[in-house]
Amino acid sequence: MVAVAHMCAAIALSAEIHGNIPGPNGMTDVIILTIDGKAYYQVEHHGVPFVSTSRLGMRTNNGDFSQLEFVGMETSEVSGSYRLNRSKTSEVDYEATKAVCTFRNPEGKTIQVEFRVGRHDVAFRYILPREGAGSVRIFEELTEFSFNDSPEHDFVKTYLTPQSDAMIGWMRTKPSYEEYYGVGKPVTAPSEYGHGYTFPCLFQLGGDGWVLVSETGVDGRFCGSRLGEYYETSGNSEGCVGATYRVEYPMPEENNGNGTSEPAIALPGATPWRIITLGETLKPIVETTVAWDVVEPLYETANDYKFGKGTWSWIVWQDGSIRMEDQKKYVDLASAMGFNYTLVDNWWDRTIGHDAIPELVDYARERNVELFLWYSSSGWWNDIEQSPVHIMSNPILRKKEMKWLRDNGIKGIKVDFFGGDKQETMALYEAILSDADDHGLMVIFHGCTLPRGWEKMYPNYVGSEAVRASENLVFSQYECDQEAQAACLHPFIRNTVGCMEFGGCFLNERLEKSNTRGTIRRTTDVFQLATCVLFQNPIQNFAITPNNLDDAPAVCLDFLREVPTTWDETRYIDGIPGEFVVLARRNGDRWYVAAANATDTPVEFKVKDVLDALGLGKADVRLIDGGNDPSSSDVGAGKKLKVCRNDGAVLIIG
Ligand code: CA
């Protein structure tokens, strides 16, 4: 399709415009307006509406803020720098225009909307003052994200993953952000379950550009939100329609129907931030730090957490491997690879036992390896039997267990099977993190929600699954057939707003212990290596198996030994979501550039193209390519790369 730019720029005639919030350099503006006594915002980039006229407001048990009168707006410049030690970027310089817009409802009650407008990012949240009542329950938020679409709905394309029904899937553990993505669908394409979409949500606006919508700063004092089903509003002018999505709170059925789907806050108080990243290309979306720009660390830690790489037997060897003998083999594998960690997955309390864990810890430490242990979060919100159960959900047992973990030299926990975004569940995530830090433990979440600024908020937080992750490649051939497409989506969507504990990099041809049965890997060895750069998590638990030490190409093992898991810089080079991706990440002086292709059209580029994109002149460049017969070679700037379907390439520069 030839991308056409949209001419739908006008604002409705009945609108009263109250203010314009220009970001630094005036690239992005937020316009504040009211129409028929309702409040709206619009986001423009170089004068083009990227988010068209979209509603603001909420209904609460302490005032209905659906009808609003504009009172005033105060703007100021905010800037600063901060460090992220476990993400895609390490040093962030942040600059934005802050505007606090005050509105009043017909009863005379006040609500404020605080905006932060950057060059390519907009963040906003509601602030409720204390005017009488000391707390408030929010029935619903009226926040919309609307896009100017053509009446034929062939202008806006969506890249969305649906919210699932509650209490379905394995042992009734959903929703857990493990659904498929629709790729390049029109807004009218129905969502799979009828409950809208989980964050982040990517939209392509014809030839105008791209918009990523998500949220951040969700802690234990609010629920996680999502976008509801698409509906149509009147467009900004004749010849277009408004393709509109509204923020929705958790479904009542989540957590087996227990807990609230209407978050409550103490007053004065604020909601989490709704965040928008936009650009003419995908570059600002891949490189954005807005999820961390507007949040602060919630506690200081006395501990020195070490990120890195690990092995985990469960992914290929499954439940039967959770026994002392096999765990020692995976410790040996971690040791041989120079990895820091081995993750002991579910059932360890039954099959190894608490009493034998010190033996495994000693065995690991003699080999410079430390352990993570698995727990179920539940609880009464699913049917999980995989043990240990009912510990992480109980503050008394949790603290006792964490003391035992610390006393026995365990470095971290993986907590699985949450299932829901209610305020109670977000409080549980925070309680686990906070208690774990008291005991020097890092925390990985699985079967869980999207992290929302947590890499900066919680010093011992080291990963969330919240994606259709590597386990599905083991369970289903369809998943293996679709692996490349999914891998070419995550760098643009899921992984750009938060770390992603995918648990990948398979070097077996068959994803089963014997390597002779089970699902067949369709992607090449080099593709698997590329995902180690494309997917980011501060601790990467890779899916390699002990036999790979003998049967995998040495170039693959060498690469896994050296590849970092945290980055100083991340740069978009090229790509189309679901089709192909070329991404660069820097650690220290060294760039790792990964390419992957999910289409029949080869991706071709020269080393020089990458050097130019990174602003590098002459540099030492190593190329890993060759598909399933991989090799590493020094190459010059003139070297041409050709990446075919299900294949990848990695450049190591410097
Ligand atoms: Ca999972």
PDB file of N, CA and C and ligand atoms in Angstrom, residues 178 446-447 465 471, ligand 1:
ATOM      1  N   GLU A 178      -0.184 -12.749  27.540  1.00  0.00           N
ATOM      2  CA  GLU A 178       0.463 -13.794  26.742  1.00  0.00           C
ATOM      3  C   GLU A 178      -0.347 -14.113  25.502  1.00  0.00           C
ATOM      4  N   HIS A 446       6.725 -13.806  36.395  1.00  0.00           N
ATOM      5  CA  HIS A 446       6.209 -14.529  35.213  1.00  0.00           C
ATOM      6  C   HIS A 446       4.710 -14.658  35.344  1.00  0.00           C
ATOM      7  N   GLY A 447       4.052 -14.960  34.232  1.00  0.00           N
ATOM      8  CA  GLY A 447       2.599 -15.064  34.251  1.00  0.00           C
ATOM      9  C   GLY A 447       2.025 -13.820  34.888  1.00  0.00           C
ATOM     10  N   GLU A 465       7.809 -11.407  32.446  1.00  0.00           N
ATOM     11  CA  GLU A 465       7.487 -12.100  31.207  1.00  0.00           C
ATOM     12  C   GLU A 465       6.505 -11.215  30.423  1.00  0.00           C
ATOM     13  N   GLU A 471       8.271 -20.497  26.319  1.00  0.00           N
ATOM     14  CA  GLU A 471       7.603 -21.771  26.644  1.00  0.00           C
ATOM     15  C   GLU A 471       6.652 -22.197  25.522  1.00  0.00           C
TER      16      GLU A 471
HETATM   17 CA    CA B   1       4.136 -17.793  31.072  1.00  0.00          CA
END
